[in-house]
Coordinates of C-alpha atoms in Angstrom, one line a residue:
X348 CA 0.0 0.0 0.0
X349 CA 1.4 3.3 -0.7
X350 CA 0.3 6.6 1.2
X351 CA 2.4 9.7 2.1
X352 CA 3.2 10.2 5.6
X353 CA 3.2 13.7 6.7
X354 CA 5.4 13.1 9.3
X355 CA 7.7 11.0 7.9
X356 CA 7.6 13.5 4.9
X357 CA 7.9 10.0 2.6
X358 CA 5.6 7.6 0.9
X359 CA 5.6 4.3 2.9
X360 CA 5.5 1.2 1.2
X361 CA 3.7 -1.5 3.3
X362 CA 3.6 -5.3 1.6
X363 CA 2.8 -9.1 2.6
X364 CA 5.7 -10.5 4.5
X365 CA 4.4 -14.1 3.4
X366 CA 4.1 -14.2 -0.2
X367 CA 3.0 -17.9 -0.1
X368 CA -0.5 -16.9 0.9
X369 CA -3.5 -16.6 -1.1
X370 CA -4.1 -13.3 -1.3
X371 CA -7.7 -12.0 -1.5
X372 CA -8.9 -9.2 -3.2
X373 CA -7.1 -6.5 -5.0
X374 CA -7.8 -2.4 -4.2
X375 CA -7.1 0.6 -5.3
X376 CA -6.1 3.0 -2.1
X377 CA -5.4 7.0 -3.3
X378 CA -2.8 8.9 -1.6
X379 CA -1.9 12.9 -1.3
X380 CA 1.2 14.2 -2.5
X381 CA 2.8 17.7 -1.1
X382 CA 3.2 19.9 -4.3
X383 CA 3.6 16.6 -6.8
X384 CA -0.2 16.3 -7.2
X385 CA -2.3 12.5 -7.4
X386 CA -0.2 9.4 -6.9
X387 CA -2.0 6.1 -6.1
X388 CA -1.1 2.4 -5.3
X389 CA -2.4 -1.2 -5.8
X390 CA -3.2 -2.4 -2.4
X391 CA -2.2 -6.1 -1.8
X392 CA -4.1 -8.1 0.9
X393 CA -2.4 -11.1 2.4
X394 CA -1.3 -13.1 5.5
X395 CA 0.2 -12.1 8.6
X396 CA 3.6 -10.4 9.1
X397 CA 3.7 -7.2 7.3
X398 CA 6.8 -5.1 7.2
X399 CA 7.0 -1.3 6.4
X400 CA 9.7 0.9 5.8
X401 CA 10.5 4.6 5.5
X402 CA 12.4 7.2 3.9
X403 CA 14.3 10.0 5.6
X404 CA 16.4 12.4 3.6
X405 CA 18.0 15.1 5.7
X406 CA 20.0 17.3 3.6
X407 CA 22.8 15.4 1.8
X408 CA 22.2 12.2 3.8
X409 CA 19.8 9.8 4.0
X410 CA 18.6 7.2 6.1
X411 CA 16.5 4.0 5.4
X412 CA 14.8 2.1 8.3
X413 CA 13.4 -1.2 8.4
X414 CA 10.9 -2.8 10.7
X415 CA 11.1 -6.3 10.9
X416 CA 9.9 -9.4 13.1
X417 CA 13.0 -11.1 14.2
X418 CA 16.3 -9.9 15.3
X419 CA 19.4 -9.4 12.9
X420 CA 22.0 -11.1 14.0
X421 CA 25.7 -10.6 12.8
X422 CA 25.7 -14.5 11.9
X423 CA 22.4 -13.6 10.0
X424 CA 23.9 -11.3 7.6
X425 CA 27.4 -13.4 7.1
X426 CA 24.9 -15.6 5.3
X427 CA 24.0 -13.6 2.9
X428 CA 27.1 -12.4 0.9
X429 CA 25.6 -11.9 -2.0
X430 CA 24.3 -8.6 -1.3
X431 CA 21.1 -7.2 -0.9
X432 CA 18.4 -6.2 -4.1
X433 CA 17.1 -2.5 -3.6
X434 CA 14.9 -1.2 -5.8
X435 CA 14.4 3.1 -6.0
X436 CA 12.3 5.0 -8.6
X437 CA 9.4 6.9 -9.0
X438 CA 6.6 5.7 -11.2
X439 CA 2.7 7.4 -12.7
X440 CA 1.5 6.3 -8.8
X441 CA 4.3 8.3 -7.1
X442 CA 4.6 11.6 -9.3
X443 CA 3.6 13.6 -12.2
X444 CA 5.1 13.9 -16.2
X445 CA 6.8 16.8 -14.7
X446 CA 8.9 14.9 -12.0
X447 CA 9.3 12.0 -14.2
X448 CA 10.6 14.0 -17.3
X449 CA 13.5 15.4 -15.3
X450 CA 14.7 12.2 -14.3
X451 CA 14.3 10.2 -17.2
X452 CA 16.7 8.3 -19.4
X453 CA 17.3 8.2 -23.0
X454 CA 17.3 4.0 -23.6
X455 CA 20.4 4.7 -25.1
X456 CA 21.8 6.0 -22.0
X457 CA 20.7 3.3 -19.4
X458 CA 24.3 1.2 -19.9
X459 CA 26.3 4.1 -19.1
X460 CA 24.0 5.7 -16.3
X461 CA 23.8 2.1 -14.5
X462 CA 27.7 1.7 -15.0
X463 CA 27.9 5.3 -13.2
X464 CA 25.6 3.5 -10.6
X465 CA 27.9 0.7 -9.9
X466 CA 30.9 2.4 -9.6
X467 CA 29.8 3.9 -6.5
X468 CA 31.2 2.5 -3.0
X469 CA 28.1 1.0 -1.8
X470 CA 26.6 -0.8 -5.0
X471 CA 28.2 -3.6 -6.7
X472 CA 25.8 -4.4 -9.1
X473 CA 23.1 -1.5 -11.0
X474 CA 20.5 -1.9 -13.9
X475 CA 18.0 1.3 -15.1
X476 CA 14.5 1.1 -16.3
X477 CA 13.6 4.3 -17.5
X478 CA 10.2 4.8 -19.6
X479 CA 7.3 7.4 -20.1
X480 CA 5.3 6.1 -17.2
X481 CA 8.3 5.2 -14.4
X482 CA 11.5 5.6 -13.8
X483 CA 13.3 3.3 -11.4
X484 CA 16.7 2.1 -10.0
X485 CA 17.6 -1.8 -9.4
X486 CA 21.2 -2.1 -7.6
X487 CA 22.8 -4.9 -5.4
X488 CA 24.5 -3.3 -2.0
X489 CA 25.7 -5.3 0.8
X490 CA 25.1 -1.9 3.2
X491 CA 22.0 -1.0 1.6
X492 CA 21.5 1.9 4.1
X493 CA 24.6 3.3 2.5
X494 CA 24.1 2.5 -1.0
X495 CA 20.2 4.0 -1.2
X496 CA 22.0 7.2 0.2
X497 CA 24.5 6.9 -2.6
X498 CA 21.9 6.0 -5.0
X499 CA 19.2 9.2 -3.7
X500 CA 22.1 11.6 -4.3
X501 CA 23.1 10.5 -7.7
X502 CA 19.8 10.8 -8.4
X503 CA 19.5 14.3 -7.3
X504 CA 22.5 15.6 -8.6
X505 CA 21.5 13.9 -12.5
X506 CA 18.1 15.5 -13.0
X507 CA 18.7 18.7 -10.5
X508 CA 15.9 18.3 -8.3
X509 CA 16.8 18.7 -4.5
X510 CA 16.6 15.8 -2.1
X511 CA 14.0 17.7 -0.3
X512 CA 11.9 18.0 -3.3
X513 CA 12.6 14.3 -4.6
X514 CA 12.7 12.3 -1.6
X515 CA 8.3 12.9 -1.5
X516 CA 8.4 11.3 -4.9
X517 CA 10.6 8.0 -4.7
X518 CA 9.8 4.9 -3.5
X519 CA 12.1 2.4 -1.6
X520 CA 12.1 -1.1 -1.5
X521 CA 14.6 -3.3 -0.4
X522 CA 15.1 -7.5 -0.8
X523 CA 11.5 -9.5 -1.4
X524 CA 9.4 -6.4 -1.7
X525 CA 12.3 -5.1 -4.6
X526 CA 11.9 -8.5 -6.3
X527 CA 8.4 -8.4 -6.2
X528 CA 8.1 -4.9 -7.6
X529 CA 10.3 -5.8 -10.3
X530 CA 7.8 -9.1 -11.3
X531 CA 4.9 -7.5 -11.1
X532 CA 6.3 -4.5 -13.7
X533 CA 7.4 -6.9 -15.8
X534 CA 4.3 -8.5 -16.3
X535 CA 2.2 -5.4 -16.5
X536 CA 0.6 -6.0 -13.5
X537 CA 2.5 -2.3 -12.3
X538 CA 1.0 -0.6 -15.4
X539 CA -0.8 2.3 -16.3
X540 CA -2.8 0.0 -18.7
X541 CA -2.8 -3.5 -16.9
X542 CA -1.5 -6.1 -18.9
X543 CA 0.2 -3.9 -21.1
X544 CA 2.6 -5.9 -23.3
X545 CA 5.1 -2.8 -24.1
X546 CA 6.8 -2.7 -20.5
X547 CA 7.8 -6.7 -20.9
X548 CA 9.9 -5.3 -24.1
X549 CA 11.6 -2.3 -22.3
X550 CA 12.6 -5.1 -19.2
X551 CA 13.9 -7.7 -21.9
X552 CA 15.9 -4.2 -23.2
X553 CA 17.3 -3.0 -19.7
X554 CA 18.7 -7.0 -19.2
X555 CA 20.4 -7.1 -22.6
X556 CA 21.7 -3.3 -21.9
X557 CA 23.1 -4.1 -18.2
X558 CA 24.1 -7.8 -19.1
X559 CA 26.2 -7.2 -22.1
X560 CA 29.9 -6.8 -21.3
X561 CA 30.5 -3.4 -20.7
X562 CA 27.2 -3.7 -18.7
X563 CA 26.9 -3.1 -15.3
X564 CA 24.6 -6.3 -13.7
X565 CA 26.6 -9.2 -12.6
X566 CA 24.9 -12.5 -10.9
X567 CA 22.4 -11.7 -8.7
X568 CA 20.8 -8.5 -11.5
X569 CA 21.1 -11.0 -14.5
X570 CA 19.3 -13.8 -12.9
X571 CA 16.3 -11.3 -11.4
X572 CA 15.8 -9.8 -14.4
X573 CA 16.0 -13.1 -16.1
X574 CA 13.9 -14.4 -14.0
X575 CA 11.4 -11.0 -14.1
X576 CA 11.6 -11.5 -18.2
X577 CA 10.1 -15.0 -17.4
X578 CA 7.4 -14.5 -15.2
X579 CA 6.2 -11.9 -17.5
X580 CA 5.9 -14.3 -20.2
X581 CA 4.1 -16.6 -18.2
X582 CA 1.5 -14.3 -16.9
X583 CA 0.9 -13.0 -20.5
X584 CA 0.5 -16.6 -21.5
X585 CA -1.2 -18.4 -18.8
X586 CA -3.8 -16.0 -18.1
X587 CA -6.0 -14.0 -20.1
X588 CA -4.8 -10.3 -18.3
X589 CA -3.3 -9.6 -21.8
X590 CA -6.3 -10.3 -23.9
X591 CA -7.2 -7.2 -25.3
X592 CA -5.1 -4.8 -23.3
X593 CA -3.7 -1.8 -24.6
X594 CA -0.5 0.0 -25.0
X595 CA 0.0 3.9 -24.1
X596 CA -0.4 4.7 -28.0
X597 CA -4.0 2.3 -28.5
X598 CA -5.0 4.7 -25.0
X599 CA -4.2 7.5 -26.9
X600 CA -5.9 6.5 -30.2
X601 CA -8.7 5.8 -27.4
X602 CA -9.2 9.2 -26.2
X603 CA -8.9 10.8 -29.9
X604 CA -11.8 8.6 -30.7
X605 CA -13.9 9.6 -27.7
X606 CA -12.9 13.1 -28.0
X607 CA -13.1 13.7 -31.7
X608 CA -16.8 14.7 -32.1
X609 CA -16.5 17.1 -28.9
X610 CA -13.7 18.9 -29.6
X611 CA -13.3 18.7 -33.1
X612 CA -17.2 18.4 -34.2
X613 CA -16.4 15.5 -36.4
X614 CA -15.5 11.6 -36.0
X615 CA -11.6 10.0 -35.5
X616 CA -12.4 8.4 -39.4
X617 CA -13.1 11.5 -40.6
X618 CA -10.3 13.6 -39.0
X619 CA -6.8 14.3 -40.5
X620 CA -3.8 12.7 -38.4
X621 CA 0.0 13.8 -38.1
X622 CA 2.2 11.5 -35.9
X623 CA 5.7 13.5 -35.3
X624 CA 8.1 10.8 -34.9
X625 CA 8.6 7.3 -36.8
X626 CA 9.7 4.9 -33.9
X627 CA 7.5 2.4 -31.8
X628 CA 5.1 4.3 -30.8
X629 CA 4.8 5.8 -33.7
X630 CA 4.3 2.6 -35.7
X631 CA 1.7 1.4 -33.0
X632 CA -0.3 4.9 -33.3
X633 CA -0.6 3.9 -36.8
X634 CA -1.9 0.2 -36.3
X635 CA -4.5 1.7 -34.1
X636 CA -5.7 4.6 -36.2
X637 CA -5.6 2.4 -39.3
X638 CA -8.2 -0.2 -37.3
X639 CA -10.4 2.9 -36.2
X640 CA -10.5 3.2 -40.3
X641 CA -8.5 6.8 -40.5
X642 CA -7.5 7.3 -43.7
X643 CA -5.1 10.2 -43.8
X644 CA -2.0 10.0 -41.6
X645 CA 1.0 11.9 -42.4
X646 CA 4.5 11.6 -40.9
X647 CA 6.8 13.9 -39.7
X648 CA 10.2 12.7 -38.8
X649 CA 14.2 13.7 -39.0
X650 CA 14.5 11.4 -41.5
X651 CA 13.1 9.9 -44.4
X652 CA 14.7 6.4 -43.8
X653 CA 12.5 5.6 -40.8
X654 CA 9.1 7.1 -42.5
X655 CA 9.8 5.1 -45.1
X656 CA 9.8 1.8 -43.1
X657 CA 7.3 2.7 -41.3
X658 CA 5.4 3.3 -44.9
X659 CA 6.2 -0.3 -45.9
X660 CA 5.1 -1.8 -42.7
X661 CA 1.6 -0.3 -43.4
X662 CA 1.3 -0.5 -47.1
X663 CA -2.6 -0.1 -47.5
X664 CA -2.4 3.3 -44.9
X665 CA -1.2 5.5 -48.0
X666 CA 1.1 7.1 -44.8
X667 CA 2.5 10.9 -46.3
X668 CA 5.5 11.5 -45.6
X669 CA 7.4 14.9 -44.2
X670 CA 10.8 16.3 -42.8
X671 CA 10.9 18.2 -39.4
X672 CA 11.1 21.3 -41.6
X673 CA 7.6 20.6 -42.2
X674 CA 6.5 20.1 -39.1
X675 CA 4.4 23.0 -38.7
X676 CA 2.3 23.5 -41.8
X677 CA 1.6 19.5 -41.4
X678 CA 0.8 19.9 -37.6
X679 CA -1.7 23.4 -39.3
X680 CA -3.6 21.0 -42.0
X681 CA -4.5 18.3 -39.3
X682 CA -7.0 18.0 -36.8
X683 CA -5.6 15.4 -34.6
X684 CA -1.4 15.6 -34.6
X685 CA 0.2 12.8 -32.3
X686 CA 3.6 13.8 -30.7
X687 CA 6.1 11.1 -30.3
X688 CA 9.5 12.3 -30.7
X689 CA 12.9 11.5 -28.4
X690 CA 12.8 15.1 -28.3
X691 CA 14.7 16.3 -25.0
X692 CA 12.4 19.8 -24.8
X693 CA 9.2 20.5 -26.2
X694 CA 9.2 21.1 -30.0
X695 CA 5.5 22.5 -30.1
X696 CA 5.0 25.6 -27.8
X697 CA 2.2 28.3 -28.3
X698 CA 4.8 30.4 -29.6
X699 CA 5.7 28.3 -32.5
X700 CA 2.0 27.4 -32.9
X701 CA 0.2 30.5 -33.1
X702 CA -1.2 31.6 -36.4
X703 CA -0.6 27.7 -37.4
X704 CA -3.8 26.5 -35.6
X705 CA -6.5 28.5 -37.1
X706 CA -9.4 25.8 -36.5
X707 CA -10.4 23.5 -33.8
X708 CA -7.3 21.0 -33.2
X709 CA -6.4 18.0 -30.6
X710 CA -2.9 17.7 -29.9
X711 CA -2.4 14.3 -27.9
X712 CA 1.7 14.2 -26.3
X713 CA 2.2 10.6 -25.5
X714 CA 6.3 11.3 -24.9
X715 CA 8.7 11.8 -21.9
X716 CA 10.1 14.3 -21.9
X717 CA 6.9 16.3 -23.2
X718 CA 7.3 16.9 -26.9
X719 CA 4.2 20.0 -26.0
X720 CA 4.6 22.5 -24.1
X721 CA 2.3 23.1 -20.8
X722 CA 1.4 27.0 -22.2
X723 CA 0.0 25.1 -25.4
X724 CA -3.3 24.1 -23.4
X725 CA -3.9 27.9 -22.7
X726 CA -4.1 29.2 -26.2
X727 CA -7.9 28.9 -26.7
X728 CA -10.3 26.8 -26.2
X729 CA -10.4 25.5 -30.1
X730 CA -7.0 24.0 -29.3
X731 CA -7.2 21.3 -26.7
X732 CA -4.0 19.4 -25.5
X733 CA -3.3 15.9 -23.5
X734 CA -0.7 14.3 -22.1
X735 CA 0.3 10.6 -20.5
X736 CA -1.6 11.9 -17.6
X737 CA -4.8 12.2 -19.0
X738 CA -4.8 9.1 -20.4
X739 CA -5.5 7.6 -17.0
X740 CA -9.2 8.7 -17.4
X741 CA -9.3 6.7 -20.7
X742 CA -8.0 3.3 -19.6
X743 CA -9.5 3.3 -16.4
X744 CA -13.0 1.8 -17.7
X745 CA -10.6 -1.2 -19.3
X746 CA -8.8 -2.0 -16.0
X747 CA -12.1 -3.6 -13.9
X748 CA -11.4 -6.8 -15.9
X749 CA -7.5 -7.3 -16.0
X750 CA -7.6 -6.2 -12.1
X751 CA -9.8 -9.7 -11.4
X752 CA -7.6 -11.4 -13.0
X753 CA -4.5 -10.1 -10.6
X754 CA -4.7 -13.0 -8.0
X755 CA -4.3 -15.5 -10.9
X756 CA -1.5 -14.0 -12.3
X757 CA 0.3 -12.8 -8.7
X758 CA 0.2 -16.8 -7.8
X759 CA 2.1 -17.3 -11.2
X760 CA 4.7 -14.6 -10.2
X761 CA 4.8 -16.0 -6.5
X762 CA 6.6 -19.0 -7.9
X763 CA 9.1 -17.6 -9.8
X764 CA 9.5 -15.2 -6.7
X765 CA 10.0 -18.9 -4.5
X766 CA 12.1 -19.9 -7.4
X767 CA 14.7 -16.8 -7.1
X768 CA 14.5 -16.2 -3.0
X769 CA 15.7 -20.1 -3.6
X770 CA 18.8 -19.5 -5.7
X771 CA 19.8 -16.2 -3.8
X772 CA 19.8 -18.1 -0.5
X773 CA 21.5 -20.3 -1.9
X774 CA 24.5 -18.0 -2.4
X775 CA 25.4 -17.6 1.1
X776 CA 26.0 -21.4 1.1
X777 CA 28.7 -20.7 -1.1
X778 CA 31.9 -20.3 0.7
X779 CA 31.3 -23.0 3.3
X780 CA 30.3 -25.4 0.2
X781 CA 34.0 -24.6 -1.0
X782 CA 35.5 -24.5 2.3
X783 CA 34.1 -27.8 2.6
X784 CA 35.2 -29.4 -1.0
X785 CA 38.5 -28.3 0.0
X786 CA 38.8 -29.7 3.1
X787 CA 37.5 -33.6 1.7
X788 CA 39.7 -32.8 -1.2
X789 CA 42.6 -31.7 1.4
X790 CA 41.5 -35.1 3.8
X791 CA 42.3 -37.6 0.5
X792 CA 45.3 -36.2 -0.6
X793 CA 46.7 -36.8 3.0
X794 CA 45.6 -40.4 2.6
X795 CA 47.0 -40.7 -0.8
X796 CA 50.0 -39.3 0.1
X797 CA 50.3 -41.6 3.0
X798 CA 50.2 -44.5 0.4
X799 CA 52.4 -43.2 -2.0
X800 CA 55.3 -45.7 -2.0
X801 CA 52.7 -48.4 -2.3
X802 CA 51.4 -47.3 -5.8
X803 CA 55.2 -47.0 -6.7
X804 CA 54.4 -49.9 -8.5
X805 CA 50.9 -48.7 -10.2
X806 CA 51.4 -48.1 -14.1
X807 CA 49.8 -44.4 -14.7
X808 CA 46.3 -45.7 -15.7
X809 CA 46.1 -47.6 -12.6
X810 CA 47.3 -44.2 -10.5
X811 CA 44.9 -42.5 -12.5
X812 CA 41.8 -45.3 -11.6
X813 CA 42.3 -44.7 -8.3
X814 CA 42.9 -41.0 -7.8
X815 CA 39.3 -41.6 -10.1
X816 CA 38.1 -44.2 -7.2
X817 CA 39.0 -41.8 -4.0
X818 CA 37.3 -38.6 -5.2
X819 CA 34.4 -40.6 -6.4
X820 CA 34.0 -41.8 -2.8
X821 CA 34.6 -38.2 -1.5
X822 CA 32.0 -36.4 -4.0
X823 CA 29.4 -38.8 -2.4
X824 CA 29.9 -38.4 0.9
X825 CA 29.8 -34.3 0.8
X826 CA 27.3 -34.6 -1.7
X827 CA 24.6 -34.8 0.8
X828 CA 25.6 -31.7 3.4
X829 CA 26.0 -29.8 0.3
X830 CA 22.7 -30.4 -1.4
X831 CA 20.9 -30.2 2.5
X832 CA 22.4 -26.4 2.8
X833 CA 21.8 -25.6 -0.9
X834 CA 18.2 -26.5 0.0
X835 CA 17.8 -24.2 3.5
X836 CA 15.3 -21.5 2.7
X837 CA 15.3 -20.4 6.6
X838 CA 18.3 -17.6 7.1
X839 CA 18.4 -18.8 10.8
X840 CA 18.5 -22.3 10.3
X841 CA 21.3 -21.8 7.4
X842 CA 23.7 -19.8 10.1
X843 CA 22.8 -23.3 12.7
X844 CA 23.6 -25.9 9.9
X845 CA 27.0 -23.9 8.6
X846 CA 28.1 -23.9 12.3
X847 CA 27.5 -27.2 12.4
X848 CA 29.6 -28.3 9.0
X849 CA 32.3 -25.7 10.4
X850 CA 32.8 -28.2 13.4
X851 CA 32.1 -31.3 12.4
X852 CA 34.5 -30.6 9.4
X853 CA 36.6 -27.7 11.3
X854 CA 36.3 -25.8 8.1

């Protein structure tokens, strides 16, 4: 559940501490922002032993607290050396296109900005997800107190936004409740639209950017975002959430259909369409106008090469073609003009636009950063203008559905979650599985050695059958304590069962 804490000056993220329970229903819970505006969360009911946690930025520094059942024991955290996940970002439930714009990434920037991530002293491991509705932050830190500090700063210092000002934006979420967060984006479940399909793309594209070899994810990212790529496939596939869900651009052709005959007194299939911009969403605007039966679409891009593919994809569209140059007399001769551009500041303002609008016109800015300027909504009321925001009105009559299918696809994710909590454990088995390799391999060589002048006579195969024969015997014997601590799910009983090998074996 996520609600802003006056006191605290935060949002609090409260979650299930037992993910293996059946959860019940799903609900939408609103929450105030200081100066940021709406931000709201999906609610997740479940069993017992919640645990909350808050965010305190004073100045330059920043602490994170964590209540938990149990106590943390030195032991306790010796068992986990593969670091912790923490997750930190802001999303369309935390903070408005404004907020968002400044911090967001350019895809072709997220290698670079996650490499700048993991060279700081706290975080070892760093991935960015950066798109028009969330941008967020996945890093491995052993001290993750220090590294979220680390991470907030960067942060601040990138987009320019003081801590003060960010810190009532971000969320934080550290181990489970980061690896949950991460799942349920992937698999749309996170969305503005839920069941999107789009996101799953832009997760497979942040694992192949921080994975590659100048990336910056090593074990523990590649295998969560692995693992994030695969539940989102399953949940798509196994349920029906995705059947007929809609991207950001099929949201916008949405509202230009519902909004036509208002603002521009005629119907979407009788309006005329410019798109600025040839990319995905681009090419997706098109699919969607084209099944709404719109006829004229023209595009306006930097450069011919990408119209023109995006001309061949949609043959039977007659698409018309224009250079940026021609932005503006296209964006005059249309009623509807899409904006969907990597543009880093606007490129339509009322400035540029006045005296090209002279009837009724719908602009509709589906990028971040905007591609329209704010002042454009004020130039009269024959010129209307939308952005991502408003596109929450549009879906939200689509989202009844998808959200009853959540517990269905939430169990799907809660094995894979089960599946990775499984491996990670795992990792703190590590040393004292080589400690104790080493010391069987250590114990047979002593006994070979002790027998050496009686092999003097062993031709080298026979040597070779039984070096074969004793490490055979040893494999089988550690085989056993090995696969029992690889298996431990329970932190406590891990630390009880290594202090056990450590003295039975005196590893």
């Amino acid at each position: 559940i996520w609600r802003f804490d006056r006191k605290m000056e935060a949002f609090v993220g409260t979650s299930a501490g037992e993910f293996g329970c059946r959860v019940g229903r799903q609900h939408v819970a609103k929450c105030g922002a200081r100066a940021a505006g709406a931000a709201y969360g999906v609610a997740r009911s479940g069993a017992a032993s919640l645990r909350a946690q808050k965010v305190e930025v004073d100045g330059s520094s920043k602490k994170v607290q964590k209540k938990e059942d149990g106590k943390a024991s030195a032991n306790k955290k010796s068992a986990f050396s593969a670091g912790k996940v923490v997750s930190i970002g802001l999303s369309h439930h935390t903070a408005t296109v404004e907020v968002r714009e400044k911090l967001a990434v350019p895809e072709a920037e997220w290698c670079s900005a996650g490499n700048q991530l993991a060279e700081l002293e706290n975080v070892s491991e760093a991935a960015v997800l950066s798109t028009c509705n969330r941008f967020e932050v996945y890093f491995i830190a052993d001290d993750e107190r220090a590294g979220t500090q680390q991470v907030i700063q960067f942060l601040s210092k990138r987009s320019g936004i003081p801590i003060a000002e960010l810190r009532t934006h971000l969320f934080v979420l550290t181990e489970t409740e980061a690896v949950w967060h991460l799942f349920r984006v992937s698999s749309g479940l996170d969305s503005l639209v839920i069941g999107e399909g789009q996101i799953l793309a832009q997760v497979k594209k942040c694992h192949e950017l921080a994975s590659q070899k100048d990336g910056s994810a090593g074990k523990v990212l590649n295998r969560l975002l692995i693992t994030a790529i695969t539940g989102g496939k399953r949940v798509r596939s196994e349920t029906q959430i995705a059947k007929g869900a809609v991207s950001i651009s099929s949201a916008a052709v949405e509202l230009a259909n519902i909004s036509a005959v208002k603002d521009l007194g005629k119907p979407l299939d009788e309006s005329n369409v410019c798109i600025l911009g040839a990319g995905k969403m681009s090419r997706l605007l098109v699919q969607h106008l084209t099944s709404h039966g719109v006829g004229s679409i023209t595009i306006v891009n930097r450069s011919m090469g990408r119209s023109e593919e995006l001309s061949a994809m949609f043959p039977d569209a007659n698409l018309k073609l224009r250079l940026m140059d021609e932005m503006l007399p296209s964006v005059g001769q249309a009623d509807i003009t899409f904006a969907s551009t990597g543009a880093s500041e606007p490129i339509l303002t009322a400035e540029n636009l006045n005296g090209v609008l002279t009837s009724k016109a719908m602009l509709i800015d589906i990028s971040v950063p905007r591609n329209i300027a704010a002042d454009v909504k004020e130039m009269s009321d024959s010129v209307q203008s939308y952005n991502v925001d408003d596109l929450k009105a549009v879906v939200a009559k689509n989202q009844a559905r998808r959200r009853r299918l959540l517990v269905d696809a939430e169990n799907l994710l809660r094995e894979e979650l089960s599946d990775f909590e499984n491996w990670q454990h795992s990792l703190g088995s590590i040393p004292a599985i080589t400690r104790l390799q080493e010391r069987a391999e250590c114990i047979r060589q002593e006994e070979m050695d002790k027998m050496n002048s009686k092999f003097a006579s062993l031709t080298d195969s026979e040597r070779a059958a039984v070096e074969k024969l004793t490490r055979g015997i040893v494999n089988k014997m550690i085989h056993g304590p090995m696969s029992h601590l690889r298996g431990i799910q329970d932190a406590d009983q891990r630390v009880v069962v290594l202090r056990s090998l450590e003295a039975m074996f005196k590893l």
